[in-house]
Amino acid sequence: MTAYADQKCYGNIIVFQRFDDQAMYPYFVNPSNDKAKKGGEKNKTIVIQKRKQKQYELLAQKKIEDVHTKKVEEKKNFDNKKQLDAAIAKEILENGEKKWMVQVALAANQNKASTVQSQLEAKGYKVVTSATTKGIRVMVDPANDYAIAQIIREKIIADNSLNMPSAWVFKWASLTPQ
């Protein structure tokens, strides 16, 4: 009987190495049909599971890419709309029809603006409000002529029941339809 120093298994091949020489002697094992079938079925099951896992990973990646693409498109559309709105506003301010307005207040919130608006409307003035970054601008309807706007301003200041001692006239170009 020969003694072996090392033995390694590679699937259906077992490799022996003797103590007395450096040669390697492969030994081929014939698998039985039952083992091959079971091994084949196991391998198929493993392959199918790996394939499903890969498909799930690919679907998840596709969903992430779709969400990212959608966000990029929304941002692009928002930026384009913003640029278009800015161009329209610039055109209106530079070339649009400007009227003279009498601003009577800059209210901190909508409730205060509504109070001032109702006071002025009760006196027969047509009032327009406009939101700004500093508050709600309350203005009396535009006049085509500076002199008429100045008369309206003086009339509002002189009316003590309104309690609006300061009002000012300025050129106004509305960016929204009124």
Coordinates of N, CA, C and O in Angstrom, one line a residue:
M1 N 0.8 -1.2 0.0 CA 0.0 0.0 0.0 C 0.9 1.2 0.0 O 1.9 1.3 0.7
T2 N 0.5 2.3 -0.8 CA 1.3 3.5 -0.9 C 0.7 4.5 0.0 O -0.5 4.7 0.1
A3 N 1.5 5.3 0.7 CA 1.1 6.3 1.6 C 1.1 7.6 0.8 O 2.1 7.9 0.0
Y4 N 0.2 8.5 1.0 CA 0.1 9.7 0.3 C 0.3 10.9 1.2 O -0.3 10.9 2.4
A5 N 1.0 11.9 0.8 CA 1.3 13.0 1.6 C 0.1 14.1 1.6 O -0.2 14.7 2.6
D6 N -0.5 14.2 0.4 CA -1.5 15.3 0.2 C -2.6 14.8 -0.7 O -2.3 14.0 -1.6
Q7 N -3.8 15.2 -0.4 CA -4.9 14.8 -1.2 C -5.8 16.1 -1.3 O -6.1 16.7 -0.3
K8 N -6.2 16.4 -2.5 CA -7.1 17.6 -2.8 C -8.2 17.2 -3.7 O -8.0 16.3 -4.6
C9 N -9.4 17.8 -3.5 CA -10.5 17.4 -4.3 C -11.0 18.6 -5.1 O -11.1 19.7 -4.6
Y10 N -11.1 18.4 -6.4 CA -11.6 19.4 -7.4 C -12.8 18.9 -8.1 O -12.8 18.3 -9.1
G11 N -14.0 19.1 -7.5 CA -15.2 18.5 -8.1 C -15.2 17.0 -8.1 O -15.1 16.4 -7.1
N12 N -15.2 16.4 -9.3 CA -15.2 15.0 -9.5 C -13.8 14.4 -9.6 O -13.6 13.3 -9.9
I13 N -12.8 15.3 -9.4 CA -11.4 14.8 -9.6 C -10.7 15.0 -8.2 O -10.7 16.0 -7.6
I14 N -10.0 13.9 -7.8 CA -9.3 13.9 -6.6 C -7.8 13.7 -7.0 O -7.4 12.9 -7.8
V15 N -6.9 14.6 -6.5 CA -5.5 14.6 -6.8 C -4.7 14.1 -5.6 O -4.9 14.7 -4.5
F16 N -3.9 13.1 -5.8 CA -3.0 12.6 -4.7 C -1.6 12.9 -5.0 O -1.2 12.9 -6.2
Q17 N -0.8 13.1 -4.0 CA 0.7 13.3 -4.1 C 1.4 12.3 -3.1 O 1.0 12.3 -1.9
R18 N 2.3 11.5 -3.6 CA 3.0 10.6 -2.8 C 4.1 11.3 -2.0 O 4.6 12.3 -2.3
F19 N 4.5 10.6 -0.9 CA 5.6 11.1 0.0 C 6.9 11.0 -0.7 O 7.7 11.9 -0.6
D20 N 7.1 9.9 -1.5 CA 8.4 9.6 -2.0 C 8.8 10.3 -3.3 O 9.9 10.4 -3.7
D21 N 7.8 10.9 -4.0 CA 8.1 11.7 -5.3 C 7.3 12.9 -5.4 O 6.3 13.1 -4.6
Q22 N 7.6 13.7 -6.3 CA 6.8 15.0 -6.5 C 5.7 14.9 -7.5 O 5.0 15.8 -7.8
A23 N 5.5 13.7 -8.1 CA 4.4 13.6 -9.1 C 3.0 13.6 -8.5 O 2.9 13.3 -7.3
M24 N 2.1 14.0 -9.3 CA 0.7 14.1 -8.8 C -0.1 13.1 -9.6 O 0.1 13.0 -10.8
Y25 N -1.0 12.4 -9.0 CA -1.8 11.4 -9.6 C -3.2 11.7 -9.5 O -3.8 11.6 -8.4
P26 N -3.9 12.1 -10.6 CA -5.3 12.4 -10.5 C -6.1 11.1 -10.5 O -5.8 10.0 -11.0
Y27 N -7.2 11.1 -9.7 CA -8.2 10.0 -9.7 C -9.5 10.5 -10.0 O -10.0 11.4 -9.3
F28 N -10.1 10.0 -11.0 CA -11.5 10.5 -11.5 C -12.6 9.7 -10.8 O -12.6 8.5 -10.9
V29 N -13.5 10.4 -10.2 CA -14.6 9.7 -9.5 C -15.8 9.8 -10.4 O -16.1 10.9 -10.9
N30 N -16.4 8.6 -10.7 CA -17.6 8.6 -11.5 C -18.8 8.9 -10.6 O -19.1 8.1 -9.7
P31 N -19.5 10.0 -10.8 CA -20.6 10.3 -9.9 C -21.8 9.4 -10.3 O -22.0 9.1 -11.5
S32 N -22.5 9.0 -9.3 CA -23.7 8.2 -9.6 C -24.8 9.1 -10.2 O -24.8 10.3 -10.1
N33 N -25.7 8.5 -11.0 CA -26.7 9.3 -11.6 C -27.6 10.1 -10.7 O -28.0 11.2 -10.9
D34 N -27.9 9.5 -9.5 CA -28.7 10.2 -8.5 C -28.0 11.4 -8.0 O -28.7 12.5 -7.9
K35 N -26.7 11.3 -7.7 CA -26.0 12.4 -7.2 C -25.9 13.5 -8.3 O -26.1 14.7 -8.0
A36 N -25.7 13.1 -9.5 CA -25.6 14.1 -10.6 C -26.9 14.8 -10.8 O -27.0 16.0 -11.0
K37 N -28.0 14.1 -10.7 CA -29.3 14.7 -10.9 C -29.6 15.7 -9.7 O -30.0 16.8 -9.9
K38 N -29.3 15.2 -8.5 CA -29.5 16.1 -7.3 C -28.6 17.3 -7.4 O -29.1 18.5 -7.2
G39 N -27.4 17.1 -7.8 CA -26.4 18.2 -7.9 C -26.9 19.1 -9.0 O -26.8 20.4 -8.9
G40 N -27.3 18.6 -10.1 CA -27.8 19.4 -11.2 C -29.0 20.2 -10.9 O -29.2 21.4 -11.2
E41 N -30.0 19.6 -10.1 CA -31.1 20.3 -9.7 C -30.8 21.4 -8.7 O -31.3 22.5 -8.8
K42 N -29.8 21.1 -7.8 CA -29.4 22.1 -6.9 C -28.7 23.3 -7.6 O -29.0 24.5 -7.3
N43 N -27.9 22.9 -8.6 CA -27.2 24.0 -9.4 C -28.2 24.8 -10.1 O -28.1 26.0 -10.2
K44 N -29.2 24.2 -10.7 CA -30.3 24.9 -11.4 C -31.0 25.8 -10.5 O -31.3 27.0 -10.8
T45 N -31.3 25.3 -9.3 CA -32.0 26.2 -8.3 C -31.2 27.4 -7.9 O -31.6 28.5 -7.8
I46 N -29.9 27.1 -7.7 CA -29.0 28.2 -7.3 C -28.9 29.2 -8.4 O -28.9 30.4 -8.2
V47 N -28.7 28.7 -9.6 CA -28.6 29.6 -10.8 C -29.9 30.4 -10.9 O -29.8 31.7 -11.2
I48 N -31.1 29.8 -10.8 CA -32.3 30.5 -10.9 C -32.4 31.6 -9.8 O -32.8 32.7 -10.0
Q49 N -32.0 31.2 -8.5 CA -32.1 32.2 -7.4 C -31.1 33.4 -7.7 O -31.5 34.5 -7.5
K50 N -30.0 33.1 -8.2 CA -29.0 34.1 -8.5 C -29.5 35.0 -9.6 O -29.4 36.2 -9.6
R51 N -30.2 34.4 -10.6 CA -30.7 35.2 -11.7 C -31.9 36.1 -11.2 O -31.9 37.2 -11.6
K52 N -32.7 35.5 -10.4 CA -33.8 36.4 -9.8 C -33.3 37.5 -9.0 O -33.7 38.7 -9.1
Q53 N -32.3 37.2 -8.2 CA -31.7 38.3 -7.4 C -31.1 39.4 -8.3 O -31.2 40.6 -8.0
K54 N -30.4 39.0 -9.3 CA -29.8 39.9 -10.3 C -30.9 40.7 -11.0 O -30.8 42.0 -11.1
Q55 N -32.0 40.1 -11.3 CA -33.1 40.8 -11.9 C -33.7 41.8 -11.0 O -34.0 43.0 -11.3
Y56 N -33.9 41.5 -9.7 CA -34.4 42.4 -8.7 C -33.4 43.6 -8.5 O -33.9 44.7 -8.4
E57 N -32.1 43.3 -8.5 CA -31.1 44.4 -8.4 C -31.2 45.3 -9.6 O -31.2 46.5 -9.5
L58 N -31.3 44.7 -10.8 CA -31.4 45.6 -12.0 C -32.7 46.4 -12.0 O -32.7 47.6 -12.4
L59 N -33.8 45.8 -11.6 CA -35.1 46.6 -11.5 C -35.0 47.7 -10.5 O -35.4 48.8 -10.8
A60 N -34.4 47.4 -9.3 CA -34.2 48.5 -8.3 C -33.3 49.6 -8.9 O -33.6 50.8 -8.7
Q61 N -32.3 49.2 -9.6 CA -31.4 50.2 -10.2 C -32.1 51.1 -11.2 O -31.9 52.3 -11.3
K62 N -32.9 50.4 -12.0 CA -33.7 51.1 -13.1 C -34.7 52.1 -12.4 O -34.8 53.2 -12.9
K63 N -35.3 51.7 -11.3 CA -36.2 52.6 -10.6 C -35.5 53.8 -10.1 O -36.0 54.9 -10.2
I64 N -34.4 53.6 -9.5 CA -33.6 54.7 -9.0 C -33.2 55.6 -10.1 O -33.3 56.8 -10.0
E65 N -32.8 55.1 -11.3 CA -32.4 55.9 -12.4 C -33.6 56.7 -13.0 O -33.5 57.8 -13.3
D66 N -34.8 56.0 -13.0 CA -36.0 56.7 -13.5 C -36.3 57.8 -12.6 O -36.7 58.9 -13.1
V67 N -36.3 57.6 -11.3 CA -36.6 58.7 -10.3 C -35.6 59.9 -10.5 O -36.0 61.0 -10.5
H68 N -34.3 59.5 -10.6 CA -33.3 60.6 -10.8 C -33.6 61.3 -12.1 O -33.5 62.6 -12.1
T69 N -33.9 60.6 -13.2 CA -34.1 61.2 -14.5 C -35.3 62.2 -14.4 O -35.3 63.3 -14.9
K70 N -36.4 61.7 -13.7 CA -37.6 62.5 -13.5 C -37.3 63.8 -12.8 O -37.8 64.9 -13.1
K71 N -36.5 63.7 -11.7 CA -36.1 64.8 -10.9 C -35.3 65.8 -11.7 O -35.6 67.0 -11.6
V72 N -34.4 65.3 -12.5 CA -33.6 66.2 -13.4 C -34.5 66.9 -14.4 O -34.3 68.1 -14.6
E73 N -35.4 66.2 -15.0 CA -36.3 66.8 -16.0 C -37.2 67.9 -15.3 O -37.4 68.9 -15.9
E74 N -37.7 67.6 -14.1 CA -38.6 68.5 -13.4 C -37.8 69.8 -13.1 O -38.3 70.9 -13.2
K75 N -36.5 69.6 -12.6 CA -35.7 70.8 -12.3 C -35.4 71.6 -13.6 O -35.5 72.8 -13.5
K76 N -35.2 70.9 -14.7 CA -34.9 71.6 -15.9 C -36.1 72.4 -16.4 O -36.0 73.5 -16.8
N77 N -37.3 71.7 -16.3 CA -38.6 72.4 -16.7 C -38.8 73.6 -15.8 O -39.2 74.7 -16.2
F78 N -38.6 73.4 -14.4 CA -38.8 74.5 -13.5 C -37.8 75.7 -13.8 O -38.2 76.8 -13.8
D79 N -36.6 75.4 -14.1 CA -35.6 76.4 -14.4 C -36.0 77.1 -15.7 O -35.9 78.3 -15.8
N80 N -36.4 76.4 -16.7 CA -36.9 77.0 -18.0 C -38.0 77.9 -17.8 O -38.1 79.0 -18.3
K81 N -39.0 77.4 -17.0 CA -40.2 78.3 -16.7 C -39.8 79.5 -15.9 O -40.3 80.6 -16.2
K82 N -38.9 79.4 -15.0 CA -38.4 80.5 -14.2 C -37.7 81.5 -15.2 O -37.9 82.7 -15.0
Q83 N -36.9 81.0 -16.1 CA -36.2 81.9 -17.0 C -37.2 82.6 -17.9 O -37.1 83.8 -18.2
L84 N -38.2 81.9 -18.4 CA -39.2 82.5 -19.3 C -40.0 83.6 -18.5 O -40.2 84.6 -19.0
D85 N -40.4 83.3 -17.2 CA -41.1 84.2 -16.4 C -40.3 85.5 -16.2 O -40.8 86.6 -16.3
A86 N -39.0 85.3 -16.0 CA -38.1 86.4 -15.8 C -38.0 87.3 -17.0 O -38.0 88.5 -17.0
A87 N -37.9 86.6 -18.2 CA -37.8 87.3 -19.5 C -39.1 88.1 -19.7 O -39.0 89.3 -20.2
I88 N -40.2 87.5 -19.4 CA -41.5 88.2 -19.6 C -41.6 89.4 -18.7 O -42.0 90.5 -19.1
A89 N -41.2 89.2 -17.4 CA -41.3 90.3 -16.4 C -40.3 91.4 -16.9 O -40.7 92.6 -16.8
K90 N -39.2 91.1 -17.3 CA -38.2 92.1 -17.8 C -38.8 92.9 -19.0 O -38.7 94.1 -19.0
E91 N -39.4 92.2 -19.9 CA -40.0 92.9 -21.1 C -41.1 93.8 -20.6 O -41.2 94.9 -21.1
I92 N -42.0 93.4 -19.7 CA -43.1 94.2 -19.2 C -42.5 95.5 -18.5 O -43.0 96.6 -18.7
L93 N -41.5 95.3 -17.7 CA -40.9 96.4 -16.9 C -40.2 97.4 -17.9 O -40.3 98.6 -17.6
E94 N -39.6 96.9 -18.9 CA -38.8 97.8 -19.8 C -39.7 98.4 -20.9 O -39.6 99.6 -21.2
N95 N -40.7 97.6 -21.4 CA -41.4 98.1 -22.6 C -42.9 98.2 -22.3 O -43.7 98.6 -23.2
G96 N -43.4 97.6 -21.2 CA -44.8 97.6 -20.9 C -45.4 98.9 -20.5 O -44.7 99.9 -20.3
E97 N -46.7 98.9 -20.5 CA -47.4 100.1 -20.1 C -47.3 100.3 -18.6 O -47.7 99.5 -17.8
K98 N -46.8 101.5 -18.2 CA -46.7 101.8 -16.8 C -47.7 102.8 -16.4 O -47.9 103.8 -17.1
K99 N -48.2 102.6 -15.2 CA -49.1 103.6 -14.7 C -48.7 104.1 -13.3 O -47.8 103.5 -12.7
W100 N -49.3 105.2 -12.9 CA -48.9 105.8 -11.6 C -49.8 105.2 -10.6 O -51.0 105.1 -10.7
M101 N -49.2 104.7 -9.5 CA -50.0 104.1 -8.4 C -49.7 104.9 -7.1 O -48.7 105.5 -7.0
V102 N -50.7 104.8 -6.2 CA -50.5 105.4 -4.9 C -50.4 104.3 -3.9 O -51.4 103.6 -3.7
Q103 N -49.3 104.1 -3.3 CA -49.1 103.0 -2.3 C -49.5 103.6 -1.0 O -48.9 104.6 -0.6
V104 N -50.4 103.0 -0.2 CA -50.8 103.5 1.1 C -50.2 102.7 2.2 O -50.2 103.2 3.3
A105 N -49.9 101.4 2.0 CA -49.4 100.6 3.1 C -48.6 99.4 2.6 O -48.7 99.0 1.4
L106 N -47.7 98.9 3.4 CA -47.0 97.7 3.2 C -47.3 96.8 4.4 O -46.7 96.9 5.5
A107 N -48.3 96.0 4.3 CA -48.8 95.2 5.4 C -48.0 94.0 5.7 O -47.4 93.4 4.7
A108 N -47.8 93.6 6.9 CA -47.0 92.4 7.3 C -47.6 91.1 6.9 O -46.9 90.2 6.6
N109 N -48.9 91.1 6.9 CA -49.6 89.8 6.5 C -50.9 90.1 5.8 O -51.3 91.3 5.7
Q110 N -51.6 89.1 5.3 CA -52.7 89.2 4.5 C -53.9 89.8 5.3 O -54.7 90.6 4.7
N111 N -54.0 89.5 6.5 CA -55.2 90.0 7.4 C -55.1 91.5 7.5 O -56.1 92.2 7.3
K112 N -53.9 92.0 7.7 CA -53.7 93.5 7.8 C -54.0 94.2 6.5 O -54.6 95.2 6.4
A113 N -53.5 93.5 5.4 CA -53.7 94.1 4.1 C -55.2 94.1 3.8 O -55.7 95.1 3.2
S114 N -55.9 93.1 4.1 CA -57.4 93.0 3.9 C -58.1 94.1 4.7 O -59.1 94.7 4.2
T115 N -57.7 94.4 5.9 CA -58.3 95.4 6.7 C -58.1 96.8 6.0 O -59.1 97.6 5.9
V116 N -56.9 97.1 5.6 CA -56.6 98.4 4.9 C -57.4 98.4 3.6 O -58.0 99.5 3.3
Q117 N -57.5 97.3 2.9 CA -58.2 97.3 1.6 C -59.7 97.5 1.8 O -60.3 98.3 1.1
S118 N -60.3 96.9 2.8 CA -61.7 97.2 3.1 C -62.0 98.6 3.5 O -63.0 99.2 3.1
Q119 N -61.1 99.2 4.3 CA -61.2 100.6 4.7 C -61.3 101.5 3.4 O -62.1 102.4 3.3
L120 N -60.3 101.3 2.5 CA -60.2 102.1 1.3 C -61.4 101.9 0.4 O -62.0 102.8 -0.3
E121 N -61.8 100.6 0.2 CA -63.0 100.3 -0.6 C -64.3 100.9 -0.1 O -65.1 101.3 -0.9
A122 N -64.4 101.0 1.2 CA -65.5 101.6 1.8 C -65.6 103.1 1.5 O -66.7 103.7 1.4
K123 N -64.5 103.7 1.2 CA -64.4 105.1 0.8 C -64.6 105.3 -0.7 O -64.5 106.4 -1.2
G124 N -64.7 104.2 -1.4 CA -64.9 104.3 -2.9 C -63.6 104.1 -3.7 O -63.7 104.3 -4.9
Y125 N -62.5 103.8 -3.1 CA -61.3 103.6 -3.9 C -61.2 102.2 -4.4 O -61.6 101.3 -3.7
K126 N -60.7 102.0 -5.6 CA -60.4 100.7 -6.1 C -59.0 100.3 -5.7 O -58.0 101.0 -6.0
V127 N -58.9 99.2 -4.9 CA -57.6 98.8 -4.3 C -57.0 97.6 -4.9 O -57.8 96.6 -5.3
V128 N -55.7 97.6 -5.1 CA -55.0 96.5 -5.6 C -53.9 96.1 -4.6 O -53.3 96.9 -4.0
T129 N -53.7 94.7 -4.4 CA -52.7 94.3 -3.5 C -51.7 93.5 -4.3 O -52.0 92.9 -5.3
S130 N -50.5 93.5 -3.8 CA -49.4 92.7 -4.5 C -48.4 92.2 -3.4 O -47.9 93.0 -2.6
A131 N -48.2 90.9 -3.5 CA -47.2 90.3 -2.5 C -45.8 90.6 -2.9 O -45.4 90.6 -4.0
T132 N -45.0 90.9 -1.9 CA -43.6 91.2 -2.1 C -42.8 90.3 -1.0 O -43.4 89.7 -0.2
T133 N -41.5 90.4 -1.1 CA -40.7 89.7 -0.1 C -40.8 90.3 1.3 O -40.5 89.6 2.3
K134 N -41.2 91.6 1.4 CA -41.2 92.3 2.6 C -42.6 92.3 3.2 O -42.8 92.8 4.3
G135 N -43.6 92.0 2.4 CA -45.0 92.0 2.9 C -46.0 92.2 1.8 O -45.6 92.0 0.6
I136 N -47.2 92.6 2.1 CA -48.3 92.8 1.1 C -48.4 94.3 0.8 O -48.7 95.1 1.7
R137 N -48.2 94.7 -0.4 CA -48.3 96.1 -0.8 C -49.7 96.4 -1.1 O -50.4 95.7 -1.8
V138 N -50.2 97.5 -0.5 CA -51.6 97.9 -0.7 C -51.6 99.2 -1.5 O -51.0 100.2 -1.0
M139 N -52.2 99.2 -2.7 CA -52.2 100.4 -3.6 C -53.6 100.7 -4.1 O -54.4 99.9 -4.2
V140 N -53.7 102.0 -4.3 CA -55.0 102.5 -4.9 C -54.8 102.4 -6.4 O -53.7 102.6 -7.0
D141 N -55.9 102.0 -7.1 CA -56.0 101.7 -8.5 C -55.1 102.8 -9.3 O -55.1 103.9 -9.0
P142 N -54.5 102.3 -10.4 CA -53.6 103.1 -11.1 C -54.2 104.3 -11.9 O -55.4 104.2 -12.3
A143 N -53.4 105.3 -12.0 CA -53.9 106.5 -12.8 C -52.9 106.6 -13.9 O -51.7 106.3 -13.8
N144 N -53.4 107.1 -15.0 CA -52.5 107.3 -16.2 C -51.6 108.5 -16.1 O -50.6 108.6 -16.8
D145 N -52.0 109.4 -15.2 CA -51.2 110.7 -15.2 C -50.7 110.9 -13.7 O -51.4 110.6 -12.7
Y146 N -49.5 111.4 -13.6 CA -48.9 111.6 -12.3 C -49.7 112.6 -11.5 O -49.8 112.5 -10.3
A147 N -50.2 113.6 -12.1 CA -50.9 114.7 -11.4 C -52.2 114.1 -10.8 O -52.5 114.4 -9.6
I148 N -52.9 113.2 -11.5 CA -54.1 112.6 -10.9 C -53.7 111.7 -9.7 O -54.4 111.7 -8.7
A149 N -52.6 110.9 -9.9 CA -52.1 110.1 -8.8 C -51.8 110.9 -7.6 O -52.1 110.6 -6.4
Q150 N -51.2 112.1 -7.8 CA -50.8 113.0 -6.7 C -52.0 113.5 -6.0 O -52.0 113.6 -4.7
I151 N -53.1 113.8 -6.7 CA -54.3 114.3 -6.1 C -54.9 113.2 -5.3 O -55.4 113.5 -4.1
I152 N -54.9 112.0 -5.8 CA -55.5 110.9 -5.0 C -54.7 110.7 -3.7 O -55.2 110.5 -2.6
R153 N -53.4 110.8 -3.8 CA -52.5 110.6 -2.6 C -52.8 111.7 -1.6 O -53.0 111.4 -0.4
E154 N -53.0 113.0 -2.0 CA -53.3 114.1 -1.1 C -54.6 113.9 -0.4 O -54.8 114.2 0.8
K155 N -55.6 113.4 -1.2 CA -56.9 113.1 -0.7 C -56.9 112.0 0.4 O -57.6 112.2 1.4
I156 N -56.1 111.0 0.2 CA -56.1 109.9 1.2 C -55.4 110.4 2.4 O -55.8 110.1 3.6
I157 N -54.3 111.2 2.3 CA -53.6 111.7 3.5 C -54.5 112.6 4.3 O -54.5 112.6 5.5
A158 N -55.3 113.4 3.6 CA -56.1 114.4 4.2 C -57.3 113.8 4.9 O -57.9 114.4 5.9
D159 N -57.7 112.6 4.5 CA -58.9 111.9 5.1 C -58.5 111.3 6.5 O -57.8 110.3 6.5
N160 N -58.8 112.0 7.6 CA -58.4 111.5 8.9 C -59.1 110.2 9.3 O -58.6 109.5 10.2
S161 N -60.2 109.9 8.7 CA -60.9 108.7 9.1 C -60.1 107.4 8.6 O -60.3 106.3 9.2
L162 N -59.3 107.6 7.6 CA -58.5 106.5 7.1 C -57.3 106.2 7.9 O -56.7 105.1 8.0
N163 N -56.8 107.3 8.6 CA -55.6 107.2 9.4 C -54.4 106.7 8.6 O -53.7 105.8 9.1
M164 N -54.2 107.3 7.5 CA -53.1 106.9 6.6 C -52.3 108.2 6.3 O -52.4 108.8 5.2
P165 N -51.4 108.6 7.2 CA -50.7 109.9 7.0 C -49.6 109.8 6.0 O -49.0 110.8 5.6
S166 N -49.2 108.6 5.6 CA -48.2 108.5 4.5 C -48.6 107.7 3.4 O -49.2 106.6 3.6
A167 N -48.5 108.2 2.2 CA -48.8 107.5 1.0 C -47.8 108.1 -0.1 O -47.4 109.2 0.0
W168 N -47.5 107.3 -1.0 CA -46.5 107.8 -2.0 C -46.9 107.3 -3.4 O -47.6 106.3 -3.6
V169 N -46.5 108.1 -4.4 CA -46.8 107.8 -5.8 C -45.5 107.2 -6.5 O -44.4 107.7 -6.3
F170 N -45.8 106.2 -7.3 CA -44.6 105.6 -8.0 C -45.2 105.0 -9.3 O -46.3 104.7 -9.5
K171 N -44.2 104.8 -10.3 CA -44.6 104.1 -11.5 C -44.8 102.7 -11.3 O -44.0 102.0 -10.6
W172 N -45.8 102.1 -11.9 CA -46.1 100.7 -11.6 C -46.4 100.0 -12.9 O -47.1 100.4 -13.8
A173 N -45.8 98.8 -13.1 CA -46.1 97.9 -14.2 C -46.4 96.6 -13.6 O -45.6 95.9 -13.0
S174 N -47.7 96.2 -13.7 CA -48.1 94.9 -13.1 C -47.6 93.7 -13.9 O -47.7 93.7 -15.1
L175 N -47.1 92.8 -13.2 CA -46.6 91.5 -13.8 C -47.7 90.5 -14.0 O -47.5 89.5 -14.6
T176 N -48.9 90.7 -13.3 CA -50.0 89.8 -13.4 C -51.2 90.6 -14.0 O -51.4 91.7 -13.8
P177 N -52.1 89.8 -14.7 CA -53.3 90.5 -15.2 C -54.2 90.9 -14.1 O -54.3 90.2 -13.1
Q178 N -54.8 92.1 -14.3 CA -55.7 92.6 -13.2 C -57.1 92.9 -13.8 O -57.3 93.2 -14.9

